[in-house]
DNA sequence: TTGACATAGTTAGTTAGCTAACTATAATGC
DNA sequence: GCATTATAGTTAGCTAACTAACTATGTCAA
């Protein structure tokens, strides 16, 4: 599933929104404004995350696979399970694992019980790479969120959940 | 600028976050939780938007170009200006305009004053396409945001702005 | 006024997603 | 027990971003 998002660098002014609302009177201006603000901020955050990860030779997709493996008890999973959890196709996961294996960050192991299946394990080098990137990542996220206290963060979760339950309505 | 975002289908549980926090004690769990929640929701919204636009034969990039043109007084702009406002490279904008021109939704006009420059104008068919898609888009955004009243939406803007001003800190 | 630099747009080639189809293996039901 | 169906993973080809380099044109200063 491909998710390209424009940067929406030029969010509409109130005037622009009203101009559009004249042609499209049903427009809920504050809803559109919130919607675009959210997409725009997430795009900026995603780009900032990319920049951080690239300092450590990683991309979002590969980084996420390493994290998913580290979550596992024995640092091992299968391509299918990883694809499901990362929200990408199995074909995409094949490519992600190829890249990580080439860099020595994961290894493929054959499963003797089901010979269709492959185990993917985080290597010591992979764990070491995570030990480099995660503290940097956590530091940046902490600094970025420093303006919100705990109650702000809870309120944000509530608001995001409200919008999240509206996605079903969006899709109908 | 390419912005691929994993779907992050499998947000960390509190337990997983704590496990990571043991290895990386500096982790600010509620900050990471808010960060990921935001990215995840935006990804879902972006995907829902794609689905809506595809019903009208559009993609986010092309749709956004049409909107930028409609914002202009004379429905006209240049590839460079459009690229800047959309947050994509000029090369990408060439491709977007190519596709829209092929579908007859915009037209390229030569600028007699600066012969390097090209004007891009929204055609009647382009306006008509927007008149199809925008009401549908506005209806969906309205329905999606129906759970938030005006004060919720203002609060959301405040919180997003707080995070937005933290992006600078993220990048350092 | 002309040489150096800047700007507008395009082209060529890369990347990392995607879908669809393929191979190999396992599971199921008649 | 064998044919059908399902599952795991990979491969091939498509798409729409990207960067870098290119052409053409405009600007500016010595």
PDB file of N, CA and C (backbone and C1' of nucleotides) in Angstrom, chain B residues 1-2 59 61 88-89 91-92 96 113-116, chain D residues 15-27:
ATOM      1  N   UNK B   1      10.200  15.491  -3.103  1.00  0.00           N
ATOM      2  CA  UNK B   1      10.400  14.921  -1.771  1.00  0.00           C
ATOM      3  C   UNK B   1       9.423  13.771  -1.566  1.00  0.00           C
ATOM      4  N   UNK B   2       9.959  12.617  -1.312  1.00  0.00           N
ATOM      5  CA  UNK B   2       9.102  11.449  -1.214  1.00  0.00           C
ATOM      6  C   UNK B   2       8.773  11.158   0.244  1.00  0.00           C
ATOM      7  N   UNK B  59      -5.578  11.455  -8.252  1.00  0.00           N
ATOM      8  CA  UNK B  59      -4.618  11.102  -7.207  1.00  0.00           C
ATOM      9  C   UNK B  59      -4.333  12.375  -6.415  1.00  0.00           C
ATOM     10  N   UNK B  61      -1.702  14.075  -5.753  1.00  0.00           N
ATOM     11  CA  UNK B  61      -0.851  15.077  -6.384  1.00  0.00           C
ATOM     12  C   UNK B  61      -1.612  15.903  -7.415  1.00  0.00           C
ATOM     13  N   UNK B  88       6.554  19.832  -3.919  1.00  0.00           N
ATOM     14  CA  UNK B  88       7.227  18.806  -4.719  1.00  0.00           C
ATOM     15  C   UNK B  88       8.280  19.485  -5.588  1.00  0.00           C
ATOM     16  N   UNK B  89       9.132  18.680  -6.225  1.00  0.00           N
ATOM     17  CA  UNK B  89      10.154  19.255  -7.094  1.00  0.00           C
ATOM     18  C   UNK B  89       9.509  19.706  -8.410  1.00  0.00           C
ATOM     19  N   UNK B  91      10.546  18.825 -11.246  1.00  0.00           N
ATOM     20  CA  UNK B  91      10.486  17.629 -12.097  1.00  0.00           C
ATOM     21  C   UNK B  91       9.186  16.875 -11.851  1.00  0.00           C
ATOM     22  N   UNK B  92       8.834  16.722 -10.581  1.00  0.00           N
ATOM     23  CA  UNK B  92       7.580  16.041 -10.261  1.00  0.00           C
ATOM     24  C   UNK B  92       6.395  16.818 -10.811  1.00  0.00           C
ATOM     25  N   UNK B  96       3.115  15.769 -13.080  1.00  0.00           N
ATOM     26  CA  UNK B  96       1.720  15.971 -12.677  1.00  0.00           C
ATOM     27  C   UNK B  96       0.959  16.736 -13.751  1.00  0.00           C
ATOM     28  N   UNK B 113       6.026  37.093 -22.436  1.00  0.00           N
ATOM     29  CA  UNK B 113       6.956  38.020 -21.802  1.00  0.00           C
ATOM     30  C   UNK B 113       8.257  37.336 -21.383  1.00  0.00           C
ATOM     31  N   UNK B 114       8.151  36.125 -20.840  1.00  0.00           N
ATOM     32  CA  UNK B 114       9.343  35.358 -20.451  1.00  0.00           C
ATOM     33  C   UNK B 114       9.247  34.010 -21.148  1.00  0.00           C
ATOM     34  N   UNK B 115      10.070  33.843 -22.179  1.00  0.00           N
ATOM     35  CA  UNK B 115       9.890  32.658 -23.019  1.00  0.00           C
ATOM     36  C   UNK B 115      10.402  31.380 -22.374  1.00  0.00           C
ATOM     37  N   UNK B 116      11.016  31.523 -21.178  1.00  0.00           N
ATOM     38  CA  UNK B 116      11.345  30.297 -20.443  1.00  0.00           C
ATOM     39  C   UNK B 116      10.109  29.737 -19.770  1.00  0.00           C
TER      40      UNK B 116
ATOM     41  P    DT D  15       1.902   2.214 -15.345  1.00  0.00           P
ATOM     42  O5'  DT D  15       2.145   2.952 -13.953  1.00  0.00           O
ATOM     43  C5'  DT D  15       1.300   2.649 -12.846  1.00  0.00           C
ATOM     44  C4'  DT D  15       1.791   3.427 -11.639  1.00  0.00           C
ATOM     45  C3'  DT D  15       2.068   4.900 -11.928  1.00  0.00           C
ATOM     46  O3'  DT D  15       1.241   5.665 -11.067  1.00  0.00           O
ATOM     47  C1'  DT D  15       3.881   3.904 -10.752  1.00  0.00           C
ATOM     48  P    DA D  16       0.865   7.172 -11.497  1.00  0.00           P
ATOM     49  O5'  DA D  16       1.722   7.983 -10.429  1.00  0.00           O
ATOM     50  C5'  DA D  16       1.571   7.677  -9.055  1.00  0.00           C
ATOM     51  C4'  DA D  16       2.751   8.256  -8.324  1.00  0.00           C
ATOM     52  C3'  DA D  16       3.107   9.683  -8.746  1.00  0.00           C
ATOM     53  O3'  DA D  16       3.485  10.407  -7.603  1.00  0.00           O
ATOM     54  C1'  DA D  16       4.967   8.322  -8.983  1.00  0.00           C
ATOM     55  P    DA D  17       3.345  11.999  -7.560  1.00  0.00           P
ATOM     56  O5'  DA D  17       4.286  12.358  -6.316  1.00  0.00           O
ATOM     57  C5'  DA D  17       5.581  12.790  -6.479  1.00  0.00           C
ATOM     58  C4'  DA D  17       6.519  11.961  -5.616  1.00  0.00           C
ATOM     59  C3'  DA D  17       7.936  12.511  -5.650  1.00  0.00           C
ATOM     60  O3'  DA D  17       8.103  13.424  -4.601  1.00  0.00           O
ATOM     61  C1'  DA D  17       7.969  10.215  -6.160  1.00  0.00           C
ATOM     62  P    DC D  18       8.979  14.699  -4.783  1.00  0.00           P
ATOM     63  O5'  DC D  18      10.452  14.096  -4.910  1.00  0.00           O
ATOM     64  C5'  DC D  18      10.998  13.372  -3.814  1.00  0.00           C
ATOM     65  C4'  DC D  18      12.289  12.687  -4.247  1.00  0.00           C
ATOM     66  C3'  DC D  18      13.312  13.636  -4.852  1.00  0.00           C
ATOM     67  O3'  DC D  18      14.189  14.088  -3.843  1.00  0.00           O
ATOM     68  C1'  DC D  18      13.059  11.682  -6.210  1.00  0.00           C
ATOM     69  P    DT D  19      15.112  15.378  -4.156  1.00  0.00           P
ATOM     70  O5'  DT D  19      16.335  14.806  -5.002  1.00  0.00           O
ATOM     71  C5'  DT D  19      17.089  13.701  -4.529  1.00  0.00           C
ATOM     72  C4'  DT D  19      18.187  13.385  -5.540  1.00  0.00           C
ATOM     73  C3'  DT D  19      19.057  14.577  -5.899  1.00  0.00           C
ATOM     74  O3'  DT D  19      20.406  14.126  -5.972  1.00  0.00           O
ATOM     75  C1'  DT D  19      18.018  13.732  -7.861  1.00  0.00           C
ATOM     76  P    DA D  20      21.608  15.185  -6.143  1.00  0.00           P
ATOM     77  O5'  DA D  20      21.920  15.083  -7.704  1.00  0.00           O
ATOM     78  C5'  DA D  20      21.899  13.815  -8.321  1.00  0.00           C
ATOM     79  C4'  DA D  20      22.229  13.968  -9.786  1.00  0.00           C
ATOM     80  C3'  DA D  20      23.083  15.183 -10.146  1.00  0.00           C
ATOM     81  O3'  DA D  20      23.957  14.813 -11.196  1.00  0.00           O
ATOM     82  C1'  DA D  20      21.034  15.326 -11.298  1.00  0.00           C
ATOM     83  P    DA D  21      25.084  15.818 -11.725  1.00  0.00           P
ATOM     84  O5'  DA D  21      24.598  16.039 -13.222  1.00  0.00           O
ATOM     85  C5'  DA D  21      24.161  14.901 -13.966  1.00  0.00           C
ATOM     86  C4'  DA D  21      23.434  15.365 -15.204  1.00  0.00           C
ATOM     87  C3'  DA D  21      24.102  16.539 -15.920  1.00  0.00           C
ATOM     88  O3'  DA D  21      23.973  16.328 -17.319  1.00  0.00           O
ATOM     89  C1'  DA D  21      21.880  17.073 -15.481  1.00  0.00           C
ATOM     90  P    DC D  22      24.988  16.957 -18.328  1.00  0.00           P
ATOM     91  O5'  DC D  22      24.017  17.715 -19.345  1.00  0.00           O
ATOM     92  C5'  DC D  22      23.036  16.945 -20.048  1.00  0.00           C
ATOM     93  C4'  DC D  22      21.872  17.834 -20.413  1.00  0.00           C
ATOM     94  C3'  DC D  22      22.274  19.145 -21.085  1.00  0.00           C
ATOM     95  O3'  DC D  22      22.081  19.047 -22.499  1.00  0.00           O
ATOM     96  C1'  DC D  22      20.463  19.399 -19.538  1.00  0.00           C
ATOM     97  P    DT D  23      22.524  20.353 -23.385  1.00  0.00           P
ATOM     98  O5'  DT D  23      21.141  21.112 -23.541  1.00  0.00           O
ATOM     99  C5'  DT D  23      19.995  20.412 -24.035  1.00  0.00           C
ATOM    100  C4'  DT D  23      18.865  21.404 -24.208  1.00  0.00           C
ATOM    101  C3'  DT D  23      19.263  22.665 -24.965  1.00  0.00           C
ATOM    102  O3'  DT D  23      18.241  22.995 -25.883  1.00  0.00           O
ATOM    103  C1'  DT D  23      18.432  23.245 -22.815  1.00  0.00           C
ATOM    104  P    DA D  24      18.451  24.218 -26.931  1.00  0.00           P
ATOM    105  O5'  DA D  24      17.660  25.393 -26.212  1.00  0.00           O
ATOM    106  C5'  DA D  24      16.315  25.178 -25.816  1.00  0.00           C
ATOM    107  C4'  DA D  24      15.850  26.364 -25.014  1.00  0.00           C
ATOM    108  C3'  DA D  24      16.253  27.719 -25.619  1.00  0.00           C
ATOM    109  O3'  DA D  24      15.082  28.493 -25.768  1.00  0.00           O
ATOM    110  C1'  DA D  24      16.809  27.619 -23.318  1.00  0.00           C
ATOM    111  P    DT D  25      15.106  29.910 -26.483  1.00  0.00           P
ATOM    112  O5'  DT D  25      15.108  30.893 -25.236  1.00  0.00           O
ATOM    113  C5'  DT D  25      14.065  30.777 -24.284  1.00  0.00           C
ATOM    114  C4'  DT D  25      14.446  31.574 -23.067  1.00  0.00           C
ATOM    115  C3'  DT D  25      14.767  33.045 -23.345  1.00  0.00           C
ATOM    116  O3'  DT D  25      13.705  33.809 -22.814  1.00  0.00           O
ATOM    117  C1'  DT D  25      16.233  32.068 -21.747  1.00  0.00           C
ATOM    118  P    DG D  26      13.679  35.408 -22.907  1.00  0.00           P
ATOM    119  O5'  DG D  26      14.361  35.866 -21.534  1.00  0.00           O
ATOM    120  C5'  DG D  26      13.688  35.564 -20.323  1.00  0.00           C
ATOM    121  C4'  DG D  26      14.571  35.947 -19.152  1.00  0.00           C
ATOM    122  C3'  DG D  26      14.952  37.437 -19.082  1.00  0.00           C
ATOM    123  O3'  DG D  26      14.612  37.892 -17.793  1.00  0.00           O
ATOM    124  C1'  DG D  26      16.863  36.074 -18.822  1.00  0.00           C
ATOM    125  P    DT D  27      14.739  39.404 -17.386  1.00  0.00           P
ATOM    126  O5'  DT D  27      16.136  39.415 -16.597  1.00  0.00           O
ATOM    127  C5'  DT D  27      16.272  38.590 -15.446  1.00  0.00           C
ATOM    128  C4'  DT D  27      17.614  38.892 -14.765  1.00  0.00           C
ATOM    129  C3'  DT D  27      17.970  40.369 -14.663  1.00  0.00           C
ATOM    130  O3'  DT D  27      18.479  40.578 -13.363  1.00  0.00           O
ATOM    131  C1'  DT D  27      19.734  39.192 -15.696  1.00  0.00           C
TER     132       DT D  27
END
